[in-house]
PDB file of C-alpha atoms in Angstrom:
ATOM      1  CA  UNK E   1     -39.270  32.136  46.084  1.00 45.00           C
ATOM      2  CA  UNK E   2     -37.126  34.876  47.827  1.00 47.00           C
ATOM      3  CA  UNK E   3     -38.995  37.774  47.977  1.00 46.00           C
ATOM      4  CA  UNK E   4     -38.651  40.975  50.321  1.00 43.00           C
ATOM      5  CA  UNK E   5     -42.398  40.656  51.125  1.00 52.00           C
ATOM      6  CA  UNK E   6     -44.239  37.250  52.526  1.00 61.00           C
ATOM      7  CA  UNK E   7     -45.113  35.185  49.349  1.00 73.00           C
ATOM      8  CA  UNK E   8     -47.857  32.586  49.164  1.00 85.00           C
ATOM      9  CA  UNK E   9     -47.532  29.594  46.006  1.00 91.00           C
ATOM     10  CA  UNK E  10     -51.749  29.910  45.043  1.00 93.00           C
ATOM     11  CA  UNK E  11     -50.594  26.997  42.391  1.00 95.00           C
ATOM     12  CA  UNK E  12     -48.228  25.852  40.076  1.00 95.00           C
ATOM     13  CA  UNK E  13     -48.682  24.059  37.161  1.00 96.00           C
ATOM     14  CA  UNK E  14     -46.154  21.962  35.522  1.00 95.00           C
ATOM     15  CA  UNK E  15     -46.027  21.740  31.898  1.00 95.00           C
ATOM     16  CA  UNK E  16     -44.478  18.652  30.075  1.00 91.00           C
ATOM     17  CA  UNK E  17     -45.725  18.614  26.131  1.00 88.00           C
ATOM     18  CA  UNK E  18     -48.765  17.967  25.646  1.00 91.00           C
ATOM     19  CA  UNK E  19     -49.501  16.950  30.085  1.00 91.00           C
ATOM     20  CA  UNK E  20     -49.935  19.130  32.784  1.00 94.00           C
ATOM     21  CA  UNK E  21     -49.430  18.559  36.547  1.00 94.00           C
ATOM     22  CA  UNK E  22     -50.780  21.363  38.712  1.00 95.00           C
ATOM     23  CA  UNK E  23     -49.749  21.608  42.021  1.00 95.00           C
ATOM     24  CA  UNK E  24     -51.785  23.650  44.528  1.00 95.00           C
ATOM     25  CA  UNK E  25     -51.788  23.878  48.921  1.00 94.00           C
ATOM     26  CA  UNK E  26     -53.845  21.388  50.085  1.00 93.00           C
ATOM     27  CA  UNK E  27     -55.153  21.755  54.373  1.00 93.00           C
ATOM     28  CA  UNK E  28     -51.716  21.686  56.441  1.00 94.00           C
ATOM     29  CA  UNK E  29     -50.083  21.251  53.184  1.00 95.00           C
ATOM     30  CA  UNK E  30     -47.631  24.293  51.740  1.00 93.00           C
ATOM     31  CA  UNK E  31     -46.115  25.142  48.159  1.00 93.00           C
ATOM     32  CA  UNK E  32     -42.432  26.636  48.632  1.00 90.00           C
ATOM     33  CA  UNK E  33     -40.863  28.090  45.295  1.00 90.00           C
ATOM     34  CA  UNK E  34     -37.123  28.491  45.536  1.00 87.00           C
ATOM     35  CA  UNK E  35     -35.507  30.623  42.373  1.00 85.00           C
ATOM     36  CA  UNK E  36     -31.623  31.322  43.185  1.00 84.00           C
ATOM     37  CA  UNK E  37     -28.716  32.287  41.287  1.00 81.00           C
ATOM     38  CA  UNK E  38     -25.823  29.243  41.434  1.00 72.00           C
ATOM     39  CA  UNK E  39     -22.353  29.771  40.109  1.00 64.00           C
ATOM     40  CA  UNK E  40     -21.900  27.000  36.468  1.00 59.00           C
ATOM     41  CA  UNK E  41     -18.465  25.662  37.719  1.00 58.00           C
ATOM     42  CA  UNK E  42     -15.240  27.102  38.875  1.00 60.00           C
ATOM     43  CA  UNK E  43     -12.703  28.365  36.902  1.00 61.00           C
ATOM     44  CA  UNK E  44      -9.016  27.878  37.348  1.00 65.00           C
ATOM     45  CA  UNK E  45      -7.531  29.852  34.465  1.00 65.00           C
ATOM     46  CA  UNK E  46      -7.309  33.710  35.434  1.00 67.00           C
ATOM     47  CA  UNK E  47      -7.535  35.152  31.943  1.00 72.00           C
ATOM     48  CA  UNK E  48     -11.059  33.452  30.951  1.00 71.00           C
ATOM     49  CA  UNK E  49     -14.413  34.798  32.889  1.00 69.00           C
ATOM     50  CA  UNK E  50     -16.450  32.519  34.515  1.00 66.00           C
ATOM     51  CA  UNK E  51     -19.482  31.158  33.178  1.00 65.00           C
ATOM     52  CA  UNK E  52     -22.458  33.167  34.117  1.00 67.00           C
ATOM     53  CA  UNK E  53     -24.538  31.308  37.188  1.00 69.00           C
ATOM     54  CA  UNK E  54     -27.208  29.216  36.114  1.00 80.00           C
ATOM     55  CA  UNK E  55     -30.749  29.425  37.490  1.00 86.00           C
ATOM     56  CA  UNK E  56     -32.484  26.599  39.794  1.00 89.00           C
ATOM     57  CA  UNK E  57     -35.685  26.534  40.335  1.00 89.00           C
ATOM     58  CA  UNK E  58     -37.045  24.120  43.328  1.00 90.00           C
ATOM     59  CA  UNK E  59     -40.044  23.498  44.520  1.00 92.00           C
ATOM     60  CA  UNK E  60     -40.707  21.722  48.171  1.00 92.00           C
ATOM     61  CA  UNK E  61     -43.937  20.801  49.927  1.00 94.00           C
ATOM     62  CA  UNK E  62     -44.185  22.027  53.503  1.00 93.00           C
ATOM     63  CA  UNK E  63     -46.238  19.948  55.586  1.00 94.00           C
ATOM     64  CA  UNK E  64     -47.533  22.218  58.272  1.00 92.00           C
ATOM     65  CA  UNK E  65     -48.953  19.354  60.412  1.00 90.00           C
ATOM     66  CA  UNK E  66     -46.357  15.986  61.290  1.00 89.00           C
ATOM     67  CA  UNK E  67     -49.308  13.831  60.333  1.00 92.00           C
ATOM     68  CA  UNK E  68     -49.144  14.937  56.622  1.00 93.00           C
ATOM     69  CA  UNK E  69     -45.335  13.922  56.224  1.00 94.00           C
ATOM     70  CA  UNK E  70     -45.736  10.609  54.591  1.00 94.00           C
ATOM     71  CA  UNK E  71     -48.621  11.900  52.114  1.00 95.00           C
ATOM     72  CA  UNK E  72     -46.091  14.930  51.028  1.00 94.00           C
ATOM     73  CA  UNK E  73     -43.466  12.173  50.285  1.00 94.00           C
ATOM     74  CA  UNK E  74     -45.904  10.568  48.280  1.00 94.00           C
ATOM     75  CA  UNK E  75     -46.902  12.731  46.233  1.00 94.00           C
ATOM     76  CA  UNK E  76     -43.775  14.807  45.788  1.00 94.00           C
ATOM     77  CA  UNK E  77     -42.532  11.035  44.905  1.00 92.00           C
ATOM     78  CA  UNK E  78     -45.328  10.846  42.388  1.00 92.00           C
ATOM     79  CA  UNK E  79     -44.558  13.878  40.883  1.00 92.00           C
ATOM     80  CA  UNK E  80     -40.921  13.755  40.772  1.00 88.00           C
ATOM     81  CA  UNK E  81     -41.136  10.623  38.965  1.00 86.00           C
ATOM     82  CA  UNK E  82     -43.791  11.987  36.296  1.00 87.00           C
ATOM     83  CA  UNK E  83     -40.647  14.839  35.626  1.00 86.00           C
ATOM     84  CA  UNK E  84     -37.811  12.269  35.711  1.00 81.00           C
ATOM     85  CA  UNK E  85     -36.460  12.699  39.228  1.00 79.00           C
ATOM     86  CA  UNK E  86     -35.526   8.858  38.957  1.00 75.00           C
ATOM     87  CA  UNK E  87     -33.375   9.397  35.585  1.00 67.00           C
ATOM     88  CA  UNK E  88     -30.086   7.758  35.185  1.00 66.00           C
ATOM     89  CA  UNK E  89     -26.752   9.306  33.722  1.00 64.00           C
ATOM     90  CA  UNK E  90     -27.999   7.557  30.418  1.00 63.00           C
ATOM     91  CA  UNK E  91     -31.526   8.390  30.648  1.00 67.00           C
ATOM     92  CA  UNK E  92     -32.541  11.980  28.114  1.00 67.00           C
ATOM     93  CA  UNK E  93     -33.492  14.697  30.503  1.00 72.00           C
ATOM     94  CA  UNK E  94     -37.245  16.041  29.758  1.00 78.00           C
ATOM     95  CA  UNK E  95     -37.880  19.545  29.319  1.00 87.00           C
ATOM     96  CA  UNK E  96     -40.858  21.340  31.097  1.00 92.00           C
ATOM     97  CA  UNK E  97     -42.334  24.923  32.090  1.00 94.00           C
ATOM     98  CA  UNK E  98     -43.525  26.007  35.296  1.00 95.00           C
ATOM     99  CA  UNK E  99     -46.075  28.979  36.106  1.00 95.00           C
ATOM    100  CA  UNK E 100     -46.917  29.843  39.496  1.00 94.00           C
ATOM    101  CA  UNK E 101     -49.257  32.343  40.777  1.00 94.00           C
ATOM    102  CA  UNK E 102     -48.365  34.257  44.071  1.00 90.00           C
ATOM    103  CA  UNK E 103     -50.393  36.414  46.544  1.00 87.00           C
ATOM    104  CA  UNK E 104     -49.107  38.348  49.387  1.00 78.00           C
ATOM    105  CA  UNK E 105     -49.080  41.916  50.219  1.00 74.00           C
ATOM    106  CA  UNK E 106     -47.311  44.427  48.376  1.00 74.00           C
ATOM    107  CA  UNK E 107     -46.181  42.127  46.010  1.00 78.00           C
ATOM    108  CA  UNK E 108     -45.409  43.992  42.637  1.00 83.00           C
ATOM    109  CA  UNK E 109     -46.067  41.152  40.301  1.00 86.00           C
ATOM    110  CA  UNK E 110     -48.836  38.105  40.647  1.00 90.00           C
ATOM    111  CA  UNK E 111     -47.300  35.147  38.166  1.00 92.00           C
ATOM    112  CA  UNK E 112     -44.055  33.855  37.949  1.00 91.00           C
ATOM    113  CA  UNK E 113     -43.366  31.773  34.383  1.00 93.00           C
ATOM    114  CA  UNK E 114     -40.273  29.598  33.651  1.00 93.00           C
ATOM    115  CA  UNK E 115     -40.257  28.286  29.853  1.00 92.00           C
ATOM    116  CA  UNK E 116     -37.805  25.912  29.943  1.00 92.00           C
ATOM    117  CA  UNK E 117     -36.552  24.141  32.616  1.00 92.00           C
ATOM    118  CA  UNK E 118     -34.416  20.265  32.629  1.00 89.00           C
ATOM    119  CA  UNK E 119     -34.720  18.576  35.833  1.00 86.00           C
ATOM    120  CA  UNK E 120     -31.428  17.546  38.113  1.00 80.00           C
ATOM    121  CA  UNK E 121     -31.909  14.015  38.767  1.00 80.00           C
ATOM    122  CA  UNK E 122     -32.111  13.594  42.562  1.00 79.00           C
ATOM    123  CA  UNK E 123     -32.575  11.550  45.702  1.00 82.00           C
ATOM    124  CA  UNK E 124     -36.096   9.979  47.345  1.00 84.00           C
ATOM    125  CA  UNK E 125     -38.325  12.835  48.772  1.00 88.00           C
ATOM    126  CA  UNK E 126     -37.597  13.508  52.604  1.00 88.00           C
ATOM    127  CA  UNK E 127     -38.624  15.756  55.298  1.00 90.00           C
ATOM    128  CA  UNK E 128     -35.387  18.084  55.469  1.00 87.00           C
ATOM    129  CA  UNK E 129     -35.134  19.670  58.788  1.00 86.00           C
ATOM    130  CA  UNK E 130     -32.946  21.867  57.810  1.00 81.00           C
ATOM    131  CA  UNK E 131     -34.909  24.670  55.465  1.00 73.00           C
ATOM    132  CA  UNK E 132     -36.820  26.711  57.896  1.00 76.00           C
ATOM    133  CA  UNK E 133     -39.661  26.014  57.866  1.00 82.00           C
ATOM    134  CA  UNK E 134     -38.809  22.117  57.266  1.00 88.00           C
ATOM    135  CA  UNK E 135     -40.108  20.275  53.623  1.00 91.00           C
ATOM    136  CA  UNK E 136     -39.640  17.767  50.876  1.00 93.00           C
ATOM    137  CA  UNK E 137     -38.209  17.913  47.875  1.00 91.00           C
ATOM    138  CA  UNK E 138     -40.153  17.781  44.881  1.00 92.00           C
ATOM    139  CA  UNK E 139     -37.642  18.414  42.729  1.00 91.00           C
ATOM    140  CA  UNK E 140     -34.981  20.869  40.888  1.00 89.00           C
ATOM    141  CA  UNK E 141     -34.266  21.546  37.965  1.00 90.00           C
ATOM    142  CA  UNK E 142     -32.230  24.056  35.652  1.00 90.00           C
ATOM    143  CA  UNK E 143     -33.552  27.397  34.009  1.00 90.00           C
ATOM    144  CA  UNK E 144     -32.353  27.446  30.179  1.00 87.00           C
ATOM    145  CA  UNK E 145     -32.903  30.481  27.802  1.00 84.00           C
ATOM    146  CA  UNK E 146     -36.204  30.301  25.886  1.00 83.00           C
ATOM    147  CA  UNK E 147     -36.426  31.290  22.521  1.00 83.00           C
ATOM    148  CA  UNK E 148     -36.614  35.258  23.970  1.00 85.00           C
ATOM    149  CA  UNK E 149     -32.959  34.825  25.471  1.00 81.00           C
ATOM    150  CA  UNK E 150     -34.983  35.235  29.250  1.00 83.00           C
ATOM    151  CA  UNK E 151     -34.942  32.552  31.849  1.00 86.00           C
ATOM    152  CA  UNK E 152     -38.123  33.673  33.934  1.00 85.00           C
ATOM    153  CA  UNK E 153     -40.474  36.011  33.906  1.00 88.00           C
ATOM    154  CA  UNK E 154     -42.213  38.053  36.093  1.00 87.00           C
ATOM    155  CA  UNK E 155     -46.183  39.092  35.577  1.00 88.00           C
ATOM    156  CA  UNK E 156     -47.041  42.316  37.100  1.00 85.00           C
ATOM    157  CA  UNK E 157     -50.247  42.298  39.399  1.00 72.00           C
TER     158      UNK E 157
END
């Protein structure tokens, strides 16, 4: 997650019905929550506004030694699949919440809840080298409105 202070993922637990997947750092093993703003589409026609952006939410493991690579593929591969990853054009996309608690100093708020969120099908985890610092993929997915009208919310510490 962007923040203006360093931000440490404690856990995250996935909610899908009735099971839950919880997520939390494991020794030379990182959480990384990413929550951005992407524009819907692009709009030719000048007279009608563009959609509002939608949220993603993503959420990578950051292996912090080389010799935990394959076991963060794994298991983001694991969990991926649990949340549909894997799902074809034709497959129904499953709905899920995520909750995450975060440490670091000066952070004004401790939890971070997103009610409803539909996964973006997606490739095979990989270490990207790209993203500093360098992770896998577990997967990302789409903020919708819950039944409050908000996408996420933020728990004060």
């Amino acid at each position: 997650m962007t923040t203006a202070t360093p931000t440490t993922v404690d856990w995250m637990r996935l909610t899908l019905g009735d099971e839950e997947i919880t997520l939390s750092p494991m020794p030379d093993i990182e959480l990384r929550l990413i929550v951005e703003l992407a524009p819907d589409g692009l709009t030719l026609d000048m007279l009608t506004p563009p959609p509002p952006p939608e949220l993603k939410v993503s959420v990578d493991l950051i292996p912090t030694d080389r010799s935990t690579v394959a076991q963060c593929e794994s298991w983001a591969a694991r969990v991926g699949a649990q949340l549909g990853t894997t799902a074809g054009p034709w497959d129904g996309l499953r709905e899920f919440s995520l909750e995450a608690a975060l440490s670091g100093g000066g952070l004004p708020y401790s939890r971070v809840s997103v009610p409803c969120l539909t996964i973006t099908p997606g490739p095979a985890p990989f270490l990207d080298e790209d993203e500093p610092p360098p992770g896998i993929r577990v997967f990302t997915a789409k903020a919708r409105n819950s039944s409050d009208g908000s996408k996420y919310r933020l728990h004060r510490a």
